[in-house]
Structure formats: structure tokens, C-alpha cells
Coordinates of C-alpha atoms and ligand atoms in Angstrom, one line a residue:
X1 CA 44.8 153.6 -143.1
X2 CA 45.4 154.8 -147.0
X3 CA 42.8 154.3 -149.4
X4 CA 45.0 151.8 -151.2
X5 CA 45.6 149.6 -148.2
X6 CA 42.0 149.5 -147.6
X7 CA 41.4 148.9 -151.4
X8 CA 44.0 146.1 -151.1
X9 CA 42.4 144.6 -148.0
X10 CA 38.9 144.5 -149.6
X11 CA 40.6 142.8 -152.5
X12 CA 42.1 140.0 -151.0
X13 CA 39.4 139.4 -148.4
X14 CA 36.3 140.6 -150.0
X15 CA 33.7 139.0 -147.7
X16 CA 34.2 138.1 -144.3
X17 CA 31.6 137.3 -141.6
X18 CA 33.2 139.2 -138.7
X19 CA 35.2 142.4 -137.8
X20 CA 37.5 143.0 -134.7
X21 CA 34.8 144.9 -133.1
X22 CA 31.9 142.1 -134.0
X23 CA 34.6 139.6 -132.5
X24 CA 35.3 141.4 -129.1
X25 CA 31.7 140.9 -128.3
X26 CA 31.2 137.4 -129.3
X27 CA 34.5 136.7 -127.3
X28 CA 33.6 139.2 -124.3
X29 CA 36.0 139.7 -121.4
X30 CA 35.5 136.9 -118.7
X31 CA 35.1 137.2 -115.2
X32 CA 37.7 135.0 -113.6
X33 CA 41.1 136.0 -112.4
X34 CA 43.0 133.1 -114.3
X35 CA 42.5 131.5 -117.7
X36 CA 45.4 129.2 -118.7
X37 CA 45.4 126.7 -121.6
X38 CA 47.0 123.7 -123.1
X39 CA 47.5 123.8 -127.1
X40 CA 49.2 120.7 -128.4
X41 CA 49.3 120.1 -132.0
X42 CA 47.6 116.8 -133.3
X43 CA 50.8 114.6 -133.8
X44 CA 49.1 111.1 -133.1
X45 CA 50.2 110.9 -129.8
X46 CA 50.1 112.5 -126.5
X47 CA 53.5 113.7 -125.4
X48 CA 54.7 113.5 -121.8
X49 CA 55.5 117.0 -122.1
X50 CA 52.3 118.0 -123.1
X51 CA 51.0 116.1 -119.9
X52 CA 53.3 118.3 -117.9
X53 CA 52.2 121.5 -119.3
X54 CA 48.6 120.5 -118.8
X55 CA 49.2 119.2 -115.2
X56 CA 50.6 122.5 -114.4
X57 CA 48.3 124.9 -116.3
X58 CA 45.4 123.2 -114.7
X59 CA 46.7 123.5 -111.2
X60 CA 47.5 127.3 -111.9
X61 CA 44.1 127.9 -113.0
X62 CA 41.8 125.9 -110.7
X63 CA 43.9 126.9 -107.5
X64 CA 43.1 130.2 -108.3
X65 CA 39.3 129.9 -109.5
X66 CA 40.1 130.2 -112.7
X67 CA 39.4 128.3 -116.0
X68 CA 41.5 126.0 -117.8
X69 CA 40.9 124.9 -121.5
X70 CA 42.3 122.7 -124.4
X71 CA 43.0 124.3 -127.5
X72 CA 43.5 122.0 -130.9
X73 CA 46.5 123.5 -132.4
X74 CA 45.8 121.7 -135.8
X75 CA 47.3 124.4 -138.0
X76 CA 50.2 122.2 -139.7
X77 CA 48.1 120.6 -142.6
X78 CA 50.8 118.2 -143.3
X79 CA 51.0 116.9 -139.8
X80 CA 47.2 116.4 -139.8
X81 CA 46.3 112.7 -138.6
X82 CA 43.2 111.4 -137.9
X83 CA 41.6 111.3 -134.2
X84 CA 44.7 113.0 -133.3
X85 CA 43.0 115.7 -131.0
X86 CA 40.9 112.8 -129.3
X87 CA 43.8 110.7 -128.5
X88 CA 45.5 113.9 -126.6
X89 CA 42.0 114.8 -125.1
X90 CA 41.5 111.2 -123.6
X91 CA 45.0 110.8 -122.5
X92 CA 44.8 114.0 -120.6
X93 CA 41.5 113.0 -118.9
X94 CA 42.8 109.7 -118.2
X95 CA 45.3 111.8 -115.9
X96 CA 42.4 113.2 -114.1
X97 CA 43.2 116.5 -115.6
X98 CA 40.0 118.7 -115.6
X99 CA 39.7 120.6 -118.5
X100 CA 36.5 123.1 -118.6
X101 CA 36.5 124.1 -122.2
X102 CA 37.4 122.4 -125.5
X103 CA 36.5 119.3 -127.4
X104 CA 35.9 117.3 -124.2
X105 CA 32.0 116.8 -124.8
X106 CA 30.3 113.8 -126.1
X107 CA 32.0 112.9 -129.0
X108 CA 34.4 115.2 -128.5
X109 CA 32.3 118.0 -129.3
X110 CA 33.3 121.6 -128.1
X111 CA 32.3 122.5 -124.6
X112 CA 32.5 126.2 -123.6
X113 CA 31.5 129.6 -125.0
X114 CA 35.0 130.5 -126.6
X115 CA 35.0 128.3 -129.1
X116 CA 35.6 126.6 -131.7
X117 CA 38.4 125.2 -130.1
X118 CA 40.2 123.8 -133.1
X119 CA 42.2 126.5 -135.1
X120 CA 41.2 124.5 -138.3
X121 CA 37.8 126.1 -137.6
X122 CA 38.8 129.4 -137.1
X123 CA 39.8 130.5 -140.7
X124 CA 37.4 133.3 -141.1
X125 CA 38.5 135.0 -137.6
X126 CA 42.3 134.9 -138.3
X127 CA 41.4 136.3 -141.8
X128 CA 39.4 139.1 -139.9
X129 CA 42.6 140.3 -138.4
X130 CA 44.9 139.9 -141.1
X131 CA 42.6 141.8 -143.1
X132 CA 42.7 144.5 -140.5
X133 CA 46.5 144.4 -140.6
X134 CA 46.4 144.8 -144.2
X135 CA 44.2 147.8 -144.3
X136 CA 46.3 149.5 -141.6
X137 CA 49.3 148.7 -143.6
X138 CA 51.0 146.0 -141.2
X139 CA 50.6 143.2 -143.5
X140 CA 51.1 142.3 -147.0
X141 CA 50.6 139.8 -149.6
X142 CA 53.8 137.9 -150.8
X143 CA 54.1 136.3 -154.0
X144 CA 57.8 135.0 -153.9
X145 CA 57.9 131.5 -155.5
X146 CA 60.7 129.0 -154.4
X147 CA 63.2 130.0 -157.0
X148 CA 62.9 133.5 -155.9
X149 CA 63.2 132.7 -152.4
X150 CA 66.4 130.4 -153.3
X151 CA 67.6 133.4 -154.9
X152 CA 67.1 135.9 -151.9
X153 CA 69.1 133.3 -149.8
X154 CA 72.2 133.3 -152.1
X155 CA 72.3 136.8 -152.0
X156 CA 72.1 137.0 -148.2
X157 CA 74.7 134.0 -147.9
X158 CA 77.2 136.2 -150.0
X159 CA 76.3 139.3 -148.2
X160 CA 76.8 137.7 -144.6
X161 CA 73.3 138.6 -143.8
X162 CA 70.4 137.0 -141.8
X163 CA 68.5 134.8 -143.8
X164 CA 64.8 135.5 -144.3
X165 CA 62.6 137.9 -145.9
X166 CA 62.7 141.4 -144.3
X167 CA 63.3 144.9 -145.0
X168 CA 65.1 145.3 -148.7
X169 CA 65.1 141.6 -149.3
X170 CA 61.2 141.7 -149.5
X171 CA 60.3 143.1 -152.8
X172 CA 56.4 142.7 -152.3
X173 CA 56.9 144.7 -149.0
X174 CA 56.6 147.8 -151.2
X175 CA 54.6 146.6 -154.1
X176 CA 51.8 148.8 -155.5
X177 CA 48.1 148.0 -155.3
X178 CA 48.4 147.3 -159.3
X179 CA 51.5 145.1 -158.9
X180 CA 49.3 143.1 -156.5
X181 CA 46.1 143.1 -158.6
X182 CA 48.2 141.9 -161.7
X183 CA 49.8 139.0 -159.8
X184 CA 46.4 138.0 -158.6
X185 CA 45.0 138.1 -162.2
X186 CA 48.0 135.8 -163.4
X187 CA 46.7 133.4 -160.7
X188 CA 49.9 133.6 -158.6
X189 CA 50.0 132.2 -155.2
X190 CA 50.5 134.0 -152.4
X191 CA 51.2 134.2 -148.3
X192 CA 50.3 137.1 -146.2
X193 CA 53.5 138.8 -144.4
X194 CA 53.6 140.8 -141.1
X195 CA 55.2 144.1 -142.0
X196 CA 57.4 144.7 -139.1
X197 CA 58.4 147.9 -137.6
X198 CA 61.4 146.1 -136.0
X199 CA 65.2 146.0 -137.3
X200 CA 68.3 144.2 -136.5
X201 CA 69.8 146.5 -134.5
X202 CA 67.0 146.8 -131.9
X203 CA 66.9 144.9 -128.5
X204 CA 64.1 144.4 -126.6
X205 CA 63.2 143.5 -122.8
X206 CA 60.5 141.1 -122.4
X207 CA 59.2 139.7 -119.3
X208 CA 58.6 136.0 -118.3
X209 CA 57.1 135.1 -115.2
X210 CA 59.6 132.6 -113.9
X211 CA 62.7 133.9 -115.9
X212 CA 62.0 137.6 -115.1
X213 CA 63.1 140.0 -117.8
X214 CA 64.7 138.5 -121.0
X215 CA 66.8 140.5 -122.9
X216 CA 67.1 140.0 -126.8
X217 CA 67.2 141.1 -130.5
X218 CA 63.7 142.5 -131.6
X219 CA 61.8 140.6 -134.5
X220 CA 62.7 142.2 -137.7
X221 CA 61.4 139.5 -140.0
X222 CA 58.3 139.8 -142.0
X223 CA 56.8 136.8 -140.8
X224 CA 54.1 134.6 -142.5
X225 CA 50.8 135.0 -140.6
X226 CA 48.7 133.1 -143.1
X227 CA 49.9 130.6 -145.6
X228 CA 49.0 129.9 -149.0
X229 CA 46.5 127.8 -148.4
X230 CA 45.1 130.5 -146.0
X231 CA 46.0 128.5 -142.7
X232 CA 47.4 130.6 -140.4
X233 CA 50.7 130.2 -138.8
X234 CA 51.1 129.3 -135.0
X235 CA 52.4 133.1 -134.2
X236 CA 49.3 134.4 -135.9
X237 CA 46.9 132.1 -134.5
X238 CA 48.3 131.7 -130.8
X239 CA 48.1 135.4 -130.3
X240 CA 44.7 135.9 -131.7
X241 CA 43.2 132.7 -130.0
X242 CA 44.9 133.8 -126.5
X243 CA 43.5 137.2 -126.8
X244 CA 39.9 136.2 -127.7
X245 CA 39.8 133.1 -125.5
X246 CA 41.0 135.6 -122.7
X247 CA 44.1 133.5 -121.7
X248 CA 45.6 135.4 -118.8
X249 CA 48.6 133.0 -118.6
X250 CA 50.3 131.6 -122.0
X251 CA 52.5 128.6 -120.6
X252 CA 54.3 126.7 -123.2
X253 CA 57.3 125.5 -124.0
X254 CA 60.8 127.4 -124.0
X255 CA 61.6 126.7 -127.6
X256 CA 59.1 129.4 -128.4
X257 CA 61.1 132.2 -126.2
X258 CA 63.1 133.0 -129.6
X259 CA 59.8 134.1 -131.2
X260 CA 58.3 135.8 -128.2
X261 CA 59.4 139.6 -129.6
X262 CA 57.4 138.7 -132.9
X263 CA 54.3 137.7 -130.7
X264 CA 54.6 141.0 -128.6
X265 CA 54.9 142.8 -131.9
X266 CA 51.7 141.3 -133.2
X267 CA 49.9 141.6 -129.9
X268 CA 50.7 145.4 -130.3
X269 CA 49.8 145.8 -133.7
X270 CA 46.2 144.3 -133.3
X271 CA 45.8 146.4 -130.2
X272 CA 45.2 143.4 -127.9
X273 CA 46.6 143.2 -124.1
X274 CA 49.4 141.1 -123.7
X275 CA 49.3 138.1 -121.5
X276 CA 51.6 136.9 -119.1
X277 CA 54.0 134.5 -120.5
X278 CA 55.5 131.4 -118.9
X279 CA 58.1 129.4 -120.8
X280 CA 58.5 126.1 -119.3
X281 CA 61.6 123.9 -119.6
X282 CA 61.5 120.7 -121.3
X283 CA 61.7 117.5 -120.2
X284 CA 65.0 116.1 -120.7
X285 CA 67.1 112.7 -120.6
X286 CA 70.5 112.0 -120.7
X287 CA 72.4 110.3 -123.2
X288 CA 76.0 109.6 -123.4
X289 CA 76.8 112.4 -120.7
X290 CA 74.6 115.0 -122.5
X291 CA 71.5 116.1 -121.5
X292 CA 68.7 116.4 -124.6
X293 CA 65.0 117.1 -124.8
X294 CA 62.9 114.0 -124.9
X295 CA 62.4 113.2 -128.5
X296 CA 59.2 111.8 -130.0
X297 CA 61.1 109.9 -132.5
X298 CA 63.9 108.4 -130.6
X299 CA 62.4 108.1 -127.0
X300 CA 59.5 105.8 -126.6
X301 CA 59.0 107.4 -123.4
X302 CA 58.0 110.4 -124.9
X303 CA 54.7 109.0 -125.7
X304 CA 52.4 108.8 -122.7
X305 CA 51.2 105.8 -124.3
X306 CA 54.5 104.0 -123.2
X307 CA 53.7 104.7 -119.5
X308 CA 50.1 103.7 -119.9
X309 CA 51.1 100.5 -121.6
X310 CA 53.7 99.8 -118.5
X311 CA 50.9 100.1 -116.2
X312 CA 52.1 103.1 -114.3
X313 CA 49.5 104.4 -112.0
X314 CA 48.8 107.8 -113.0
X315 CA 49.1 109.0 -109.2
X316 CA 52.8 108.1 -109.3
X317 CA 53.6 110.0 -113.0
X318 CA 51.4 113.1 -111.5
X319 CA 53.5 112.8 -108.2
X320 CA 56.6 112.5 -110.3
X321 CA 55.9 115.6 -112.3
X322 CA 54.9 117.2 -109.4
X323 CA 58.1 116.9 -108.0
X324 CA 59.9 118.2 -111.1
X325 CA 57.8 121.3 -111.0
X326 CA 58.2 122.5 -107.2
X327 CA 61.0 121.0 -105.2
X328 CA 59.0 121.1 -102.0
X329 CA 56.5 118.9 -103.4
X330 CA 58.4 115.9 -101.9
X331 CA 58.6 117.0 -98.5
X332 CA 54.7 117.6 -98.8
X333 CA 54.0 114.3 -100.0
X334 CA 56.2 112.5 -96.9
X335 CA 53.7 114.6 -94.5
X336 CA 50.8 113.7 -96.7
X337 CA 51.5 110.0 -98.1
X338 CA 47.8 109.6 -99.2
X339 CA 46.4 113.2 -100.3
X340 CA 45.2 113.9 -103.7
X341 CA 48.0 115.8 -105.3
X342 CA 45.4 118.4 -106.2
X343 CA 45.4 119.7 -102.7
X344 CA 49.0 120.8 -103.2
X345 CA 49.4 124.4 -103.3
X346 CA 51.5 124.7 -106.3
X347 CA 53.0 127.9 -107.5
X348 CA 55.3 128.9 -110.5
X349 CA 58.1 129.9 -108.1
X350 CA 60.2 126.6 -108.3
X351 CA 59.6 125.8 -111.7
X352 CA 63.0 124.8 -113.1
X353 CA 64.4 127.0 -115.5
X354 CA 66.8 124.4 -117.5
X355 CA 65.7 121.2 -119.0
X356 CA 64.3 119.0 -116.0
X357 CA 65.7 115.3 -116.1
X358 CA 63.2 112.8 -116.6
X359 CA 64.4 110.0 -114.7
X360 CA 62.8 106.8 -114.5
X361 CA 64.4 105.3 -111.8
X362 CA 62.9 107.8 -109.5
X363 CA 59.7 107.6 -111.2
X364 CA 59.9 103.8 -110.3
X365 CA 60.6 104.3 -106.8
X366 CA 57.4 106.6 -106.5
X367 CA 55.4 104.4 -108.8
X368 CA 56.4 101.5 -106.2
X369 CA 55.7 103.5 -103.2
X370 CA 52.1 104.3 -105.0
X371 CA 51.2 100.7 -105.6
X372 CA 52.0 99.6 -101.8
X373 CA 49.2 102.5 -101.1
X374 CA 46.8 100.4 -102.7
X375 CA 44.6 97.7 -101.1
X376 CA 44.9 94.4 -102.6
X377 CA 41.2 94.8 -103.8
X378 CA 42.5 98.1 -105.5
X379 CA 45.2 96.5 -107.0
X380 CA 43.1 93.6 -108.1
X381 CA 40.7 95.7 -109.9
X382 CA 43.0 98.6 -111.2
X383 CA 45.3 95.7 -112.6
X384 CA 42.1 94.0 -114.0
X385 CA 41.2 97.3 -115.7
X386 CA 44.6 97.9 -117.2
X387 CA 44.8 94.0 -118.3
X388 CA 41.8 94.4 -120.2
X389 CA 43.3 96.8 -122.4
X390 CA 46.9 95.6 -122.6
X391 CA 47.1 91.9 -121.4
X392 CA 43.9 90.3 -122.7
X393 CA 45.0 86.8 -121.9
X394 CA 45.8 87.8 -118.2
X395 CA 42.6 89.4 -117.9
X396 CA 40.8 86.4 -118.9
X397 CA 42.5 84.6 -116.1
X398 CA 42.1 87.1 -113.5
X399 CA 38.3 87.0 -114.4
X400 CA 38.1 83.3 -114.3
X401 CA 40.0 82.7 -111.0
X402 CA 39.1 85.9 -108.8
X403 CA 39.5 84.5 -105.4
X404 CA 43.0 82.7 -106.5
X405 CA 44.2 85.9 -108.1
X406 CA 43.2 87.8 -105.0
X407 CA 45.1 85.3 -102.7
X408 CA 48.1 85.5 -105.1
X409 CA 48.4 89.2 -105.1
X410 CA 47.8 89.4 -101.3
X411 CA 51.0 87.4 -100.5
X412 CA 53.0 89.4 -98.0
X413 CA 51.2 92.9 -99.1
X414 CA 51.2 95.5 -96.3
X415 CA 53.5 93.3 -93.8
X416 CA 57.0 94.4 -92.8
X417 CA 58.0 91.9 -95.3
X418 CA 56.3 93.4 -97.8
X419 CA 58.3 92.6 -101.0
X420 CA 56.9 95.5 -102.7
X421 CA 56.4 93.1 -105.4
X422 CA 54.8 96.0 -108.0
X423 CA 55.8 98.7 -109.3
X424 CA 53.6 98.9 -112.4
X425 CA 50.5 96.7 -113.4
X426 CA 52.5 95.2 -116.1
X427 CA 54.3 93.4 -113.2
X428 CA 51.2 91.5 -112.4
X429 CA 51.5 89.0 -115.2
X430 CA 54.9 87.8 -113.7
X431 CA 53.6 87.8 -110.1
X432 CA 50.5 85.8 -111.1
X433 CA 51.6 83.4 -113.9
X434 CA 52.6 80.7 -111.2
X435 CA 49.1 80.5 -110.0
X436 CA 47.1 79.6 -113.2
X437 CA 47.3 76.1 -114.8
X438 CA 47.7 77.9 -118.2
X439 CA 50.2 80.0 -118.0
X440 CA 52.2 77.6 -115.6
X441 CA 52.2 75.1 -118.2
X442 CA 53.7 77.6 -120.9
X443 CA 56.1 78.7 -118.3
X444 CA 57.3 75.2 -118.1
X445 CA 59.0 75.2 -121.2
X446 CA 61.5 77.9 -119.9
X447 CA 61.9 76.7 -116.6
X448 CA 65.6 76.6 -115.1
X449 CA 67.1 73.4 -114.2
X450 CA 67.1 72.0 -110.8
X451 CA 70.3 72.6 -108.7
X452 CA 72.8 70.1 -109.9
X453 CA 73.3 68.7 -106.2
X454 CA 69.6 67.5 -106.5
X455 CA 69.4 64.3 -108.5
X456 CA 66.3 62.5 -109.4
X457 CA 66.4 60.1 -106.8
X458 CA 66.8 62.7 -103.7
X459 CA 64.0 64.7 -105.7
X460 CA 61.6 62.0 -105.6
X461 CA 62.1 60.6 -102.0
X462 CA 61.9 64.1 -100.7
X463 CA 58.9 65.3 -102.4
X464 CA 57.1 62.3 -101.0
X465 CA 58.1 62.9 -97.4
X466 CA 57.6 66.6 -97.8
X467 CA 53.9 66.2 -98.9
X468 CA 53.4 64.0 -96.0
X469 CA 54.5 66.7 -93.5
X470 CA 53.5 69.6 -95.3
X471 CA 50.6 71.4 -93.4
X472 CA 49.2 74.9 -95.1
X473 CA 48.3 76.5 -91.6
X474 CA 52.0 76.7 -90.9
X475 CA 53.3 80.3 -90.5
X476 CA 56.3 81.4 -92.1
X477 CA 59.0 80.4 -89.5
X478 CA 57.4 77.1 -88.5
X479 CA 57.2 76.5 -92.2
X480 CA 60.6 77.0 -92.7
X481 CA 61.8 75.3 -89.6
X482 CA 60.1 72.2 -90.8
X483 CA 61.8 72.3 -94.4
X484 CA 65.4 72.6 -92.7
X485 CA 64.6 69.8 -90.5
X486 CA 63.3 67.7 -93.3
X487 CA 66.3 68.5 -95.7
X488 CA 68.6 67.7 -92.7
X489 CA 67.0 64.3 -92.0
X490 CA 67.3 63.3 -95.7
X491 CA 70.8 64.4 -95.9
X492 CA 71.6 62.2 -92.8
X493 CA 69.6 59.2 -94.2
X494 CA 71.7 59.3 -97.3
X495 CA 75.2 59.7 -95.6
X496 CA 74.8 59.3 -91.8
X497 CA 77.2 62.1 -90.1
X498 CA 79.4 61.7 -93.3
X499 CA 77.9 64.7 -94.6
X500 CA 79.5 66.8 -91.9
X501 CA 83.2 66.0 -93.0
X502 CA 82.2 65.0 -96.6
X503 CA 81.9 68.2 -98.1
X504 CA 79.1 70.0 -99.7
X505 CA 75.8 67.8 -100.5
X506 CA 73.0 70.5 -100.6
X507 CA 72.0 73.2 -98.4
X508 CA 68.3 74.0 -97.4
X509 CA 68.4 76.6 -100.1
X510 CA 68.7 74.2 -102.9
X511 CA 66.0 71.9 -101.7
X512 CA 63.9 75.3 -101.2
X513 CA 65.2 76.1 -105.1
X514 CA 64.2 72.7 -106.2
X515 CA 60.5 73.1 -104.3
X516 CA 60.2 76.5 -106.4
X517 CA 61.2 75.1 -109.5
X518 CA 59.1 72.3 -109.6
X519 CA 56.0 74.4 -108.2
X520 CA 56.2 77.4 -110.0
X521 CA 58.7 76.8 -113.2
X522 CA 60.8 79.6 -112.1
X523 CA 63.5 80.6 -110.1
X524 CA 61.9 84.0 -108.7
X525 CA 58.4 83.4 -106.9
X526 CA 56.9 85.1 -104.4
X527 CA 57.4 84.1 -100.9
X528 CA 57.5 80.4 -101.1
X529 CA 55.6 79.4 -98.1
X530 CA 52.4 81.8 -98.9
X531 CA 52.9 80.7 -102.5
X532 CA 52.2 77.0 -101.5
X533 CA 49.2 78.1 -99.5
X534 CA 47.6 79.8 -102.3
X535 CA 48.7 77.0 -104.9
X536 CA 46.9 74.4 -102.3
X537 CA 47.5 70.7 -101.7
X538 CA 46.2 69.6 -105.1
X539 CA 48.1 71.5 -107.3
X540 CA 51.3 70.9 -105.2
X541 CA 50.9 67.0 -105.5
X542 CA 50.4 67.6 -108.9
X543 CA 53.2 69.8 -110.0
X544 CA 55.8 68.3 -107.2
X545 CA 55.1 64.6 -108.5
X546 CA 55.1 66.1 -112.0
Ligands
LIG1 N1 51.0 124.1 -130.5 C1 52.0 124.5 -129.7 C2 53.2 123.7 -129.8 O1 52.7 122.3 -129.7 C3 51.5 125.3 -128.4 C4 52.5 126.1 -127.8 C5 51.4 126.9 -127.1 O2 51.1 126.3 -126.0 O3 51.4 128.1 -127.1 O4 54.3 123.9 -129.4

């Protein structure tokens, strides 16, 4: 620590409430063996990849008697969006992911002794460490403006050198105290840069808990630590926070692998112990035969709200993501179909090392299974909760006609013939709309035409006879026999035996389709026999007679 570095540190940071030593006391070592966190940047929505990281990190902490916390990484001033952190916390909670610390209290206040948990509230903490680095000659103020930076880039392009501020391309790296004082007096704006000891020819081997040793070029850039606004970059903020909050496993997206050498250098410069790093592959999708990361701009399903709105059961989403994290999960699930996913002994061993495909078809089949595990009461209750938020009209009808709703939902559930009508809660509307008078009326305008072979006359005659013989207590086979016989009788009455040789007149299927369309204004309905039973005679008469 030279006198001039110390003087520079005091000039830049004249008074701070902390020192590195006082911070060590404020954030003492924890007694738990594992500490993990999720640290999303508030972008206005919760990315499905964040939920994936949170599910994984939470499990790894809690299966090992550890702590899992939420950190709001709101250091990107341009991207700041109101309530963004709250949206993320609430979304993560909705998955039943238990957070021990973070902005999770009433009104999203901080809970936990290692806060504040929003990076924007930790300014003086970051400054403390940058001051320390300046005092030790490991950070310096850089007053380069846009034009000067552009000139450096041009010079580097001509000389075919890597772009960036480093070594001889960084004039302020070697500036004297007097030069800095002068620039400050002139009111020039500055950032604080790391003074790295790395050089372009050095290679390092870094440890990743799932990838093993990764050999790569060392960092040689004098990366920005504090921006002109005094706001830290991710690099500094995460190194400081994960140290003070005593994170043992940094689980984050693999897009951070290239800056891992910088993070190691910073950790060493600050005298911290390096946590374990787990670089997670992103969730991907295929497009035009190519695999790419789910993009928050292009893919609606990148936003968790998409799944909430569609009405996916969160258990299904969690199961689906567990299947991605660990290929052994599916076999476990088959043996334990109703067990809470939290009882699965998840480890890091099987985490995929390259982009895991987010496959909606697979998710749908899991979702479909999860729905069949619900009792009809649960389906009705959870469906109503969903509808209250996403389909208020449906919610109102479900509340107004609870018995009808129950009976309509219950058609053929949990029978061998279970038609698996529900994949998500948004399927409820399609399955219930025939049963409420209000939605049936609306459907009528889009009802398909009756089969061509069914003339108005036939319709009228058949319907009257059908209503005479219909008996709601008939089980399905008997019901169908009766329908078939009646269709046959009508055919005979019209054409005698001629129909046998005279070609196609109608089949029982056409008659059933006619009944279906008249009763439900749709060609696709739940099982017709039970649909009739739920509608009841009065409604049937009204709808069949038109
Ligand atoms: N805020 C960073 C991001 O959203 C977090 C990375 C980390 O978990 O360290 O990518």
C-alpha cells in the first residue's frame, strides 16, 4: 500500500461507514454446510430459466441442511422496472420453492441477517471493497470518454489486438495522483477499473462442480468494477455478495463461464475464499433444426407467466424440470407417482452439460398425468382459483353453478375410459362451456352444421321419439344400444328394407353427431351419454327441440 494509492483511495472515497474488517463482523461465517441462492436481474418478468435455477439451488441447499436465499441483482440501472423483484419473488413462491432469506417478508421486506438483499441497497459495501483495492493498487479510476474509447478500438482493430481497456491501451492505469486530482477538479466523469495482473498469454484451469476442470485464457482486461454512477458491475457485486452472504455454491447460467477467470482474480484480490461454481446449461428450444436458448423476446414460454396463464399445474412443471436436471427422476416418479418432488434425492451429478431442450409435448404429457391424479373436488377448486385470475367469466359461472360444474368435470374421470380431458386448467372452459346456458348460447353462433344426411324432418321425428325413450339412469352400453336401435327403427320406418340395398342413408354415428351438435353446439364434447345425464331432461328438451 503506497502513500499515493492510499491518498487516491481517500480522495475517491472520503468517508464510508464500513471497512473490510467491520464487514466481516457484520456478516459472520454461517454454521450451515451449504448456502445457495438465486440472483435474477429484475427485467419485469420471471424467466423459466430462473425457476429452473431456483428449483435446483433450493433443493441442493435444503437436502443438505443448508440455506437458500433470493438476491435481487438490480444493478442494471437502465433495465430497472417497477415491482420487478416482487414479480420474481411471488412467482418463485408460487412454485412452492422455499426461500429462507431475501425480500420475501410482508410487503416484500427483507428477511435474514445477511441483507440488504437488493444490490441497489448495498452501494457503500461495494465501495468499501473498491476503496480497499485502490489503496492496494489493484483498482484505479479511468476517465476515458466515448471518443477516446472509440480511438482505442480503432487502434486495436488496425493492430489486430483484442478489444478492450487493458495494459498499454489503458492510459489511466499509469496515471499519477496529480493527474487524477486534476481530472476530478475538472469535473470529468470516471469509472473504477480492476488493475489485473493477468496477461493475454496466460492460461488457467478453473474448477466447475459439474464440468470438472475447465482450461481457458486468463482474464487480462481491466474490467469496470464501479460504473460512473457508482453502481457496481455484476462481476464485483456477485463476488462481494457471495462472500459476505457466505454462499457455498454459486449456481448460475453457463454464459458466465467466460468471465469466471475475472471472478477468480477478483476473489483473490479481495482475499476471499472461492465458493464452488456450478455453471448450468440454459433451457433451449429447437428452431429450424437448430438448438437455441429460450429467448425472452422471441419465446412467450420463456416467461413463467405463460405457464401460469395456460394453467399448468406447478407440480407438473416442477416434475418436468426435475426430469431435465436428473435423468433418473422419471424412473423414481414412476415408482412414486404421488410423492412430493421434494422427497427426491436430487444431486448435481446428472445435470446436463449442454443446452437442455424444453419440450412442450413432454411437459403436456406430464401435465396431463398430474391432472388425472387430482380428485374432481381438487380439480374444481384449483380450476376455480385459476379461472378467478385468468378467466373471470368462467369463474363466475363455476361459482354460480357449483353442482353442475362438479358433475360436468366428473364425467368419466378416474375410470378406465378416462378420456384425459384436462392437460391444463385452461382446458376447463372448453370442457364446461356446453353446460352453462350463458356459454352455450354464445357457442350456438359457431355450431357446426348437422350431418348432411340428417334432414330437418328426420331430426324432428327422431328427437321426439328419443325424448320419449330416453332414460337418464341408463349406463353407457345400454344407452348406446337404445340409441342404435332407435336409429335403426327410424331408418326402417322411412325406407323399409330398402336401406340395406339402397345405399347409405345414415349411420348411428350421424344420429349421435346430430344429438351432440344440438345439445352442445359442438362436434367435440365429453362422453355424450354422461353429458346428457349432467344436462338433465329439461335442458335436453329445450336444446333438442331448438
Ligand atoms: N444476475 C445474474 C443473471 O441474471 C445472476 C447470475 C448469478 O446467479 O450469479 O444472470
